[in-house]
PDB file of C-alpha atoms in Angstrom:
ATOM      1  CA  UNK A  98      34.380 -45.709 -16.542  1.00  0.00           C
ATOM      2  CA  UNK A  99      35.454 -45.430 -12.905  1.00  0.00           C
ATOM      3  CA  UNK A 100      34.643 -42.374 -10.765  1.00  0.00           C
ATOM      4  CA  UNK A 101      38.338 -41.551 -10.614  1.00  0.00           C
ATOM      5  CA  UNK A 102      38.632 -41.472 -14.400  1.00  0.00           C
ATOM      6  CA  UNK A 103      35.427 -39.424 -14.702  1.00  0.00           C
ATOM      7  CA  UNK A 104      36.747 -36.862 -12.199  1.00  0.00           C
ATOM      8  CA  UNK A 105      40.056 -36.688 -14.047  1.00  0.00           C
ATOM      9  CA  UNK A 106      38.267 -36.243 -17.370  1.00  0.00           C
ATOM     10  CA  UNK A 107      36.062 -33.442 -15.972  1.00  0.00           C
ATOM     11  CA  UNK A 108      39.139 -31.762 -14.470  1.00  0.00           C
ATOM     12  CA  UNK A 109      40.937 -31.812 -17.817  1.00  0.00           C
ATOM     13  CA  UNK A 110      37.871 -30.355 -19.558  1.00  0.00           C
ATOM     14  CA  UNK A 111      37.677 -27.548 -16.981  1.00  0.00           C
ATOM     15  CA  UNK A 112      41.371 -26.721 -17.364  1.00  0.00           C
ATOM     16  CA  UNK A 113      41.059 -26.628 -21.157  1.00  0.00           C
ATOM     17  CA  UNK A 114      37.909 -24.477 -20.946  1.00  0.00           C
ATOM     18  CA  UNK A 115      39.491 -21.954 -18.579  1.00  0.00           C
ATOM     19  CA  UNK A 116      42.683 -21.813 -20.657  1.00  0.00           C
ATOM     20  CA  UNK A 117      40.672 -21.286 -23.836  1.00  0.00           C
ATOM     21  CA  UNK A 118      38.599 -18.535 -22.195  1.00  0.00           C
ATOM     22  CA  UNK A 119      41.716 -16.727 -20.958  1.00  0.00           C
ATOM     23  CA  UNK A 120      43.375 -17.048 -24.376  1.00  0.00           C
ATOM     24  CA  UNK A 121      40.360 -15.673 -26.264  1.00  0.00           C
ATOM     25  CA  UNK A 122      39.955 -12.757 -23.843  1.00  0.00           C
ATOM     26  CA  UNK A 123      43.645 -11.907 -23.444  1.00  0.00           C
ATOM     27  CA  UNK A 124      45.099  -8.464 -24.140  1.00  0.00           C
ATOM     28  CA  UNK A 125      46.741  -9.127 -27.506  1.00  0.00           C
ATOM     29  CA  UNK A 126      49.693  -6.763 -28.066  1.00  0.00           C
ATOM     30  CA  UNK A 127      50.737  -8.251 -31.416  1.00  0.00           C
ATOM     31  CA  UNK A 128      49.913  -5.061 -33.334  1.00  0.00           C
ATOM     32  CA  UNK A 129      51.843  -2.986 -30.805  1.00  0.00           C
ATOM     33  CA  UNK A 130      54.910  -5.168 -31.269  1.00  0.00           C
ATOM     34  CA  UNK A 131      54.592  -4.608 -35.030  1.00  0.00           C
ATOM     35  CA  UNK A 132      54.321  -0.861 -34.403  1.00  0.00           C
ATOM     36  CA  UNK A 133      57.535  -1.036 -32.361  1.00  0.00           C
ATOM     37  CA  UNK A 134      59.330  -2.679 -35.286  1.00  0.00           C
ATOM     38  CA  UNK A 135      58.143   0.055 -37.668  1.00  0.00           C
ATOM     39  CA  UNK A 136      59.135   2.851 -35.278  1.00  0.00           C
ATOM     40  CA  UNK A 137      62.664   1.461 -35.159  1.00  0.00           C
ATOM     41  CA  UNK A 138      62.915   2.483 -38.818  1.00  0.00           C
ATOM     42  CA  UNK A 139      62.608   6.127 -37.744  1.00  0.00           C
ATOM     43  CA  UNK A 140      65.964   7.906 -37.942  1.00  0.00           C
ATOM     44  CA  UNK A 141      65.431   9.664 -34.600  1.00  0.00           C
ATOM     45  CA  UNK A 142      64.930   6.498 -32.511  1.00  0.00           C
ATOM     46  CA  UNK A 143      67.519   3.956 -31.370  1.00  0.00           C
ATOM     47  CA  UNK A 144      65.167   1.750 -29.310  1.00  0.00           C
ATOM     48  CA  UNK A 145      61.482   1.786 -28.389  1.00  0.00           C
ATOM     49  CA  UNK A 146      59.086   0.109 -25.968  1.00  0.00           C
ATOM     50  CA  UNK A 147      55.277   0.422 -25.979  1.00  0.00           C
ATOM     51  CA  UNK A 148      53.911  -0.295 -22.505  1.00  0.00           C
ATOM     52  CA  UNK A 149      50.579  -0.147 -20.706  1.00  0.00           C
ATOM     53  CA  UNK A 150      50.173   2.835 -18.404  1.00  0.00           C
ATOM     54  CA  UNK A 151      49.148   1.123 -15.175  1.00  0.00           C
ATOM     55  CA  UNK A 152      48.573   4.494 -13.476  1.00  0.00           C
ATOM     56  CA  UNK A 153      45.886   5.516 -15.982  1.00  0.00           C
ATOM     57  CA  UNK A 154      42.309   4.278 -15.790  1.00  0.00           C
ATOM     58  CA  UNK A 155      40.871   1.803 -18.273  1.00  0.00           C
ATOM     59  CA  UNK A 156      37.803   3.365 -19.932  1.00  0.00           C
ATOM     60  CA  UNK A 157      34.943   2.100 -22.095  1.00  0.00           C
ATOM     61  CA  UNK A 158      34.642   3.041 -25.757  1.00  0.00           C
ATOM     62  CA  UNK A 159      32.161   1.626 -28.282  1.00  0.00           C
ATOM     63  CA  UNK A 160      31.305  -1.115 -25.810  1.00  0.00           C
ATOM     64  CA  UNK A 161      34.947  -2.157 -25.576  1.00  0.00           C
ATOM     65  CA  UNK A 162      37.581  -1.655 -22.900  1.00  0.00           C
ATOM     66  CA  UNK A 163      40.327   0.792 -23.853  1.00  0.00           C
ATOM     67  CA  UNK A 164      43.714   0.366 -22.156  1.00  0.00           C
ATOM     68  CA  UNK A 165      46.006   3.454 -22.089  1.00  0.00           C
ATOM     69  CA  UNK A 166      49.528   2.908 -23.479  1.00  0.00           C
ATOM     70  CA  UNK A 167      52.683   4.995 -23.711  1.00  0.00           C
ATOM     71  CA  UNK A 168      55.483   4.934 -26.266  1.00  0.00           C
ATOM     72  CA  UNK A 169      58.901   5.227 -24.618  1.00  0.00           C
ATOM     73  CA  UNK A 170      61.913   5.580 -26.906  1.00  0.00           C
ATOM     74  CA  UNK A 171      65.613   6.309 -26.670  1.00  0.00           C
ATOM     75  CA  UNK A 172      66.998   8.848 -29.145  1.00  0.00           C
ATOM     76  CA  UNK A 173      69.465   8.370 -31.952  1.00  0.00           C
ATOM     77  CA  UNK A 174      72.632  10.464 -32.044  1.00  0.00           C
ATOM     78  CA  UNK A 175      70.984  12.622 -34.709  1.00  0.00           C
ATOM     79  CA  UNK A 176      68.121  13.517 -32.341  1.00  0.00           C
ATOM     80  CA  UNK A 177      70.500  14.368 -29.499  1.00  0.00           C
ATOM     81  CA  UNK A 178      72.390  16.890 -31.639  1.00  0.00           C
ATOM     82  CA  UNK A 179      69.240  18.800 -32.662  1.00  0.00           C
ATOM     83  CA  UNK A 180      67.892  22.094 -31.355  1.00  0.00           C
ATOM     84  CA  UNK A 181      64.633  22.045 -29.386  1.00  0.00           C
ATOM     85  CA  UNK A 182      62.627  23.216 -32.422  1.00  0.00           C
ATOM     86  CA  UNK A 183      64.191  20.473 -34.548  1.00  0.00           C
ATOM     87  CA  UNK A 184      63.400  17.914 -31.852  1.00  0.00           C
ATOM     88  CA  UNK A 185      59.769  18.995 -31.938  1.00  0.00           C
ATOM     89  CA  UNK A 186      59.706  18.334 -35.694  1.00  0.00           C
ATOM     90  CA  UNK A 187      61.339  14.954 -35.054  1.00  0.00           C
ATOM     91  CA  UNK A 188      58.585  14.140 -32.546  1.00  0.00           C
ATOM     92  CA  UNK A 189      56.043  15.054 -35.218  1.00  0.00           C
ATOM     93  CA  UNK A 190      57.678  12.573 -37.612  1.00  0.00           C
ATOM     94  CA  UNK A 191      57.371   9.840 -34.968  1.00  0.00           C
ATOM     95  CA  UNK A 192      53.700  10.716 -34.534  1.00  0.00           C
ATOM     96  CA  UNK A 193      53.151  10.578 -38.308  1.00  0.00           C
ATOM     97  CA  UNK A 194      54.791   7.167 -38.486  1.00  0.00           C
ATOM     98  CA  UNK A 195      52.321   5.901 -35.877  1.00  0.00           C
ATOM     99  CA  UNK A 196      49.465   7.283 -38.027  1.00  0.00           C
ATOM    100  CA  UNK A 197      50.754   5.491 -41.114  1.00  0.00           C
ATOM    101  CA  UNK A 198      51.301   2.187 -39.311  1.00  0.00           C
ATOM    102  CA  UNK A 199      48.048   1.951 -37.345  1.00  0.00           C
ATOM    103  CA  UNK A 200      45.748   3.559 -39.902  1.00  0.00           C
ATOM    104  CA  UNK A 201      43.370   4.482 -37.066  1.00  0.00           C
ATOM    105  CA  UNK A 202      43.059   7.237 -34.483  1.00  0.00           C
ATOM    106  CA  UNK A 203      44.945   6.592 -31.255  1.00  0.00           C
ATOM    107  CA  UNK A 204      43.164   3.238 -30.944  1.00  0.00           C
ATOM    108  CA  UNK A 205      44.673  -0.126 -31.845  1.00  0.00           C
ATOM    109  CA  UNK A 206      42.656  -3.363 -31.778  1.00  0.00           C
ATOM    110  CA  UNK A 207      44.134  -5.458 -28.959  1.00  0.00           C
ATOM    111  CA  UNK A 208      42.021  -8.564 -28.765  1.00  0.00           C
ATOM    112  CA  UNK A 209      38.365  -9.411 -28.278  1.00  0.00           C
ATOM    113  CA  UNK A 210      36.423  -6.270 -27.281  1.00  0.00           C
ATOM    114  CA  UNK A 211      39.653  -4.453 -26.405  1.00  0.00           C
ATOM    115  CA  UNK A 212      41.518  -1.374 -27.593  1.00  0.00           C
ATOM    116  CA  UNK A 213      45.030  -0.203 -26.805  1.00  0.00           C
ATOM    117  CA  UNK A 214      44.901   3.605 -26.712  1.00  0.00           C
ATOM    118  CA  UNK A 215      48.195   5.399 -27.360  1.00  0.00           C
ATOM    119  CA  UNK A 216      48.301   8.433 -25.068  1.00  0.00           C
ATOM    120  CA  UNK A 217      51.836   9.847 -25.036  1.00  0.00           C
ATOM    121  CA  UNK A 218      55.212   9.657 -26.777  1.00  0.00           C
ATOM    122  CA  UNK A 219      58.350   9.894 -24.609  1.00  0.00           C
ATOM    123  CA  UNK A 220      61.891  10.201 -25.931  1.00  0.00           C
ATOM    124  CA  UNK A 221      64.346   9.822 -23.066  1.00  0.00           C
ATOM    125  CA  UNK A 222      68.005  10.731 -23.145  1.00  0.00           C
ATOM    126  CA  UNK A 223      70.543  13.277 -21.914  1.00  0.00           C
ATOM    127  CA  UNK A 224      71.006  16.973 -22.600  1.00  0.00           C
ATOM    128  CA  UNK A 225      74.181  18.910 -23.436  1.00  0.00           C
ATOM    129  CA  UNK A 226      75.183  18.755 -19.744  1.00  0.00           C
ATOM    130  CA  UNK A 227      74.737  14.965 -19.684  1.00  0.00           C
ATOM    131  CA  UNK A 228      71.712  15.325 -17.380  1.00  0.00           C
ATOM    132  CA  UNK A 229      68.698  13.045 -17.777  1.00  0.00           C
ATOM    133  CA  UNK A 230      65.920  14.612 -19.838  1.00  0.00           C
ATOM    134  CA  UNK A 231      62.611  13.477 -21.368  1.00  0.00           C
ATOM    135  CA  UNK A 232      60.844  14.965 -24.386  1.00  0.00           C
ATOM    136  CA  UNK A 233      57.096  14.343 -24.221  1.00  0.00           C
ATOM    137  CA  UNK A 234      54.142  15.013 -26.521  1.00  0.00           C
ATOM    138  CA  UNK A 235      50.556  13.763 -26.250  1.00  0.00           C
ATOM    139  CA  UNK A 236      49.643  11.552 -29.192  1.00  0.00           C
ATOM    140  CA  UNK A 237      46.654  12.346 -31.381  1.00  0.00           C
ATOM    141  CA  UNK A 238      45.897  11.063 -34.863  1.00  0.00           C
ATOM    142  CA  UNK A 239      46.919  13.369 -37.744  1.00  0.00           C
ATOM    143  CA  UNK A 240      48.456  16.137 -35.644  1.00  0.00           C
ATOM    144  CA  UNK A 241      50.944  18.660 -37.045  1.00  0.00           C
ATOM    145  CA  UNK A 242      53.938  20.313 -35.439  1.00  0.00           C
ATOM    146  CA  UNK A 243      52.005  23.598 -35.327  1.00  0.00           C
ATOM    147  CA  UNK A 244      49.557  21.946 -32.906  1.00  0.00           C
ATOM    148  CA  UNK A 245      52.186  20.374 -30.673  1.00  0.00           C
ATOM    149  CA  UNK A 246      53.512  21.512 -27.328  1.00  0.00           C
ATOM    150  CA  UNK A 247      56.537  19.419 -26.368  1.00  0.00           C
ATOM    151  CA  UNK A 248      57.293  19.141 -22.668  1.00  0.00           C
ATOM    152  CA  UNK A 249      61.012  18.992 -21.863  1.00  0.00           C
ATOM    153  CA  UNK A 250      61.406  17.448 -18.409  1.00  0.00           C
ATOM    154  CA  UNK A 251      64.883  17.402 -16.895  1.00  0.00           C
ATOM    155  CA  UNK A 252      66.884  17.667 -13.701  1.00  0.00           C
ATOM    156  CA  UNK A 253      67.579  21.307 -14.507  1.00  0.00           C
ATOM    157  CA  UNK A 254      63.870  22.152 -14.724  1.00  0.00           C
ATOM    158  CA  UNK A 255      60.975  21.819 -17.146  1.00  0.00           C
ATOM    159  CA  UNK A 256      59.965  23.864 -20.184  1.00  0.00           C
ATOM    160  CA  UNK A 257      57.429  23.778 -23.005  1.00  0.00           C
ATOM    161  CA  UNK A 258      58.537  24.009 -26.643  1.00  0.00           C
ATOM    162  CA  UNK A 259      56.325  25.024 -29.570  1.00  0.00           C
ATOM    163  CA  UNK A 260      57.297  26.088 -33.079  1.00  0.00           C
ATOM    164  CA  UNK A 261      56.037  29.597 -32.340  1.00  0.00           C
ATOM    165  CA  UNK A 262      57.112  29.778 -28.713  1.00  0.00           C
ATOM    166  CA  UNK A 263      59.246  32.875 -29.324  1.00  0.00           C
ATOM    167  CA  UNK A 264      56.929  34.629 -31.788  1.00  0.00           C
ATOM    168  CA  UNK A 265      54.516  37.501 -31.208  1.00  0.00           C
ATOM    169  CA  UNK A 266      51.678  35.345 -32.496  1.00  0.00           C
ATOM    170  CA  UNK A 267      52.200  32.847 -29.719  1.00  0.00           C
ATOM    171  CA  UNK A 268      52.261  35.579 -27.111  1.00  0.00           C
ATOM    172  CA  UNK A 269      49.010  37.043 -28.376  1.00  0.00           C
ATOM    173  CA  UNK A 270      46.964  33.904 -28.872  1.00  0.00           C
ATOM    174  CA  UNK A 271      48.593  31.918 -26.105  1.00  0.00           C
ATOM    175  CA  UNK A 272      47.368  28.615 -27.512  1.00  0.00           C
ATOM    176  CA  UNK A 273      50.794  27.014 -27.049  1.00  0.00           C
ATOM    177  CA  UNK A 274      50.523  27.649 -23.309  1.00  0.00           C
ATOM    178  CA  UNK A 275      47.386  25.563 -22.779  1.00  0.00           C
ATOM    179  CA  UNK A 276      47.841  21.843 -23.330  1.00  0.00           C
ATOM    180  CA  UNK A 277      45.343  19.067 -23.964  1.00  0.00           C
ATOM    181  CA  UNK A 278      45.709  16.360 -21.349  1.00  0.00           C
ATOM    182  CA  UNK A 279      43.834  13.029 -21.129  1.00  0.00           C
ATOM    183  CA  UNK A 280      40.852  12.582 -23.447  1.00  0.00           C
ATOM    184  CA  UNK A 281      38.539   9.876 -24.785  1.00  0.00           C
ATOM    185  CA  UNK A 282      35.443   9.382 -26.922  1.00  0.00           C
ATOM    186  CA  UNK A 283      32.173   7.636 -26.092  1.00  0.00           C
ATOM    187  CA  UNK A 284      29.361   6.477 -28.351  1.00  0.00           C
ATOM    188  CA  UNK A 285      25.630   6.452 -27.613  1.00  0.00           C
ATOM    189  CA  UNK A 286      23.376   5.530 -30.518  1.00  0.00           C
ATOM    190  CA  UNK A 287      24.050   8.000 -33.339  1.00  0.00           C
ATOM    191  CA  UNK A 288      25.971  10.370 -31.079  1.00  0.00           C
ATOM    192  CA  UNK A 289      29.671  10.657 -30.253  1.00  0.00           C
ATOM    193  CA  UNK A 290      30.926  12.664 -27.289  1.00  0.00           C
ATOM    194  CA  UNK A 291      34.514  13.690 -26.562  1.00  0.00           C
ATOM    195  CA  UNK A 292      35.589  14.337 -22.977  1.00  0.00           C
ATOM    196  CA  UNK A 293      38.987  15.645 -21.932  1.00  0.00           C
ATOM    197  CA  UNK A 294      40.966  18.049 -19.787  1.00  0.00           C
ATOM    198  CA  UNK A 295      43.146  21.081 -20.459  1.00  0.00           C
ATOM    199  CA  UNK A 296      46.075  22.310 -18.394  1.00  0.00           C
ATOM    200  CA  UNK A 297      47.082  25.921 -17.777  1.00  0.00           C
ATOM    201  CA  UNK A 298      50.849  26.097 -18.381  1.00  0.00           C
ATOM    202  CA  UNK A 299      51.017  29.880 -17.969  1.00  0.00           C
ATOM    203  CA  UNK A 300      51.852  31.831 -14.825  1.00  0.00           C
ATOM    204  CA  UNK A 301      48.447  33.565 -14.696  1.00  0.00           C
ATOM    205  CA  UNK A 302      44.845  32.415 -14.094  1.00  0.00           C
ATOM    206  CA  UNK A 303      42.786  31.933 -17.271  1.00  0.00           C
ATOM    207  CA  UNK A 304      39.100  32.838 -17.332  1.00  0.00           C
ATOM    208  CA  UNK A 305      38.288  31.774 -20.903  1.00  0.00           C
ATOM    209  CA  UNK A 306      39.494  28.718 -22.824  1.00  0.00           C
ATOM    210  CA  UNK A 307      38.040  27.751 -26.210  1.00  0.00           C
ATOM    211  CA  UNK A 308      38.514  24.214 -27.538  1.00  0.00           C
ATOM    212  CA  UNK A 309      37.741  22.942 -31.049  1.00  0.00           C
ATOM    213  CA  UNK A 310      37.016  19.265 -31.737  1.00  0.00           C
ATOM    214  CA  UNK A 311      37.077  17.998 -35.343  1.00  0.00           C
ATOM    215  CA  UNK A 312      35.489  14.653 -36.224  1.00  0.00           C
ATOM    216  CA  UNK A 313      36.606  12.345 -39.051  1.00  0.00           C
ATOM    217  CA  UNK A 314      35.408   9.138 -40.688  1.00  0.00           C
ATOM    218  CA  UNK A 315      37.489   5.992 -41.118  1.00  0.00           C
ATOM    219  CA  UNK A 316      39.118   7.425 -44.269  1.00  0.00           C
ATOM    220  CA  UNK A 317      40.251  10.560 -42.438  1.00  0.00           C
ATOM    221  CA  UNK A 318      37.693  12.846 -44.127  1.00  0.00           C
ATOM    222  CA  UNK A 319      36.403  15.606 -41.849  1.00  0.00           C
ATOM    223  CA  UNK A 320      32.698  15.212 -41.015  1.00  0.00           C
ATOM    224  CA  UNK A 321      31.956  17.821 -38.365  1.00  0.00           C
ATOM    225  CA  UNK A 322      33.565  20.462 -36.143  1.00  0.00           C
ATOM    226  CA  UNK A 323      32.356  21.619 -32.742  1.00  0.00           C
ATOM    227  CA  UNK A 324      33.622  24.406 -30.501  1.00  0.00           C
ATOM    228  CA  UNK A 325      33.291  24.079 -26.744  1.00  0.00           C
ATOM    229  CA  UNK A 326      34.628  25.693 -23.585  1.00  0.00           C
ATOM    230  CA  UNK A 327      36.247  24.557 -20.349  1.00  0.00           C
ATOM    231  CA  UNK A 328      33.633  23.546 -17.781  1.00  0.00           C
ATOM    232  CA  UNK A 329      34.161  26.045 -14.988  1.00  0.00           C
ATOM    233  CA  UNK A 330      32.737  29.235 -13.530  1.00  0.00           C
ATOM    234  CA  UNK A 331      36.094  29.882 -11.835  1.00  0.00           C
ATOM    235  CA  UNK A 332      39.397  30.827 -13.441  1.00  0.00           C
ATOM    236  CA  UNK A 333      41.808  28.042 -14.346  1.00  0.00           C
ATOM    237  CA  UNK A 334      44.827  28.537 -12.094  1.00  0.00           C
ATOM    238  CA  UNK A 335      48.455  27.951 -13.198  1.00  0.00           C
ATOM    239  CA  UNK A 336      49.254  24.208 -13.479  1.00  0.00           C
ATOM    240  CA  UNK A 337      45.591  23.390 -12.828  1.00  0.00           C
ATOM    241  CA  UNK A 338      43.520  21.084 -15.035  1.00  0.00           C
ATOM    242  CA  UNK A 339      39.816  21.276 -15.816  1.00  0.00           C
ATOM    243  CA  UNK A 340      37.494  19.356 -18.087  1.00  0.00           C
ATOM    244  CA  UNK A 341      35.653  20.014 -21.319  1.00  0.00           C
ATOM    245  CA  UNK A 342      33.142  17.945 -23.265  1.00  0.00           C
ATOM    246  CA  UNK A 343      31.230  18.108 -26.521  1.00  0.00           C
ATOM    247  CA  UNK A 344      28.765  15.930 -28.433  1.00  0.00           C
ATOM    248  CA  UNK A 345      27.696  15.716 -32.085  1.00  0.00           C
ATOM    249  CA  UNK A 346      25.314  13.532 -34.042  1.00  0.00           C
ATOM    250  CA  UNK A 347      26.964  11.216 -36.570  1.00  0.00           C
ATOM    251  CA  UNK A 348      25.288  11.697 -39.956  1.00  0.00           C
ATOM    252  CA  UNK A 349      25.376   8.856 -42.461  1.00  0.00           C
ATOM    253  CA  UNK A 350      28.403   7.040 -41.055  1.00  0.00           C
ATOM    254  CA  UNK A 351      30.426   6.432 -37.930  1.00  0.00           C
ATOM    255  CA  UNK A 352      32.995   9.030 -36.853  1.00  0.00           C
ATOM    256  CA  UNK A 353      36.009   6.958 -35.826  1.00  0.00           C
ATOM    257  CA  UNK A 354      38.638   9.676 -35.416  1.00  0.00           C
ATOM    258  CA  UNK A 355      38.801  13.072 -33.773  1.00  0.00           C
ATOM    259  CA  UNK A 356      41.266  15.910 -33.250  1.00  0.00           C
ATOM    260  CA  UNK A 357      41.327  18.394 -30.348  1.00  0.00           C
ATOM    261  CA  UNK A 358      42.809  21.901 -30.539  1.00  0.00           C
ATOM    262  CA  UNK A 359      42.981  24.806 -28.094  1.00  0.00           C
ATOM    263  CA  UNK A 360      42.066  27.739 -30.354  1.00  0.00           C
ATOM    264  CA  UNK A 361      41.946  30.648 -27.898  1.00  0.00           C
ATOM    265  CA  UNK A 362      42.097  31.757 -24.291  1.00  0.00           C
ATOM    266  CA  UNK A 363      42.218  34.918 -22.205  1.00  0.00           C
ATOM    267  CA  UNK A 364      43.049  35.952 -18.634  1.00  0.00           C
TER     268      UNK A 364
END
């Protein structure tokens, strides 16, 4: 075989090897496309697109890379005609449909050693004045409407909607006024730690914020609950974010799901 043919043969082998490596290690969004098709069955959505959040950092989880994703949808006419409280319940139904389709926490297998982590759900449309508006909730596995704080972001200003936003209970506990922001879980041996941030949506500084983290197995059975507090010796100012973290030992099996709740705060 001539040197020219040998060089050509080696070149072809290299091209095939590189192509195979890139294919095996690609970010596979097949399951996300399937999730899109299932979400289109929801009566409150007219179209939907699940996209990678390029502004958010990729983090490591269970030795895999986790890529943050967002669900952006356009509303159906039924959604548009609803009150804010009804829209919050509609957002809950979208969240529940994600739970049923993925069967996991917020993590979807997206290729070799990769997760796609669903962070937020956006429904974008227009309000009664025909102004652009977005309805946003953070996504967590197995959340209920009672836990949700829906951000309404529009040209006329922003507001936060909860089911109890006008009740005395909400005013006393204030839990609807403190939102959970970005969060993730990390594993180390038999231990799982959850790290996240909370945001003060009130108009006053907060000196005490209590957060509860519940841990579940693959079947959704609760395994442990841990209460923690925001990491700060200073008050949390309005619109400011600060971190919290907690760690538990996994007993008998792996804890694959978790749920975060703000259970109390004070000025």
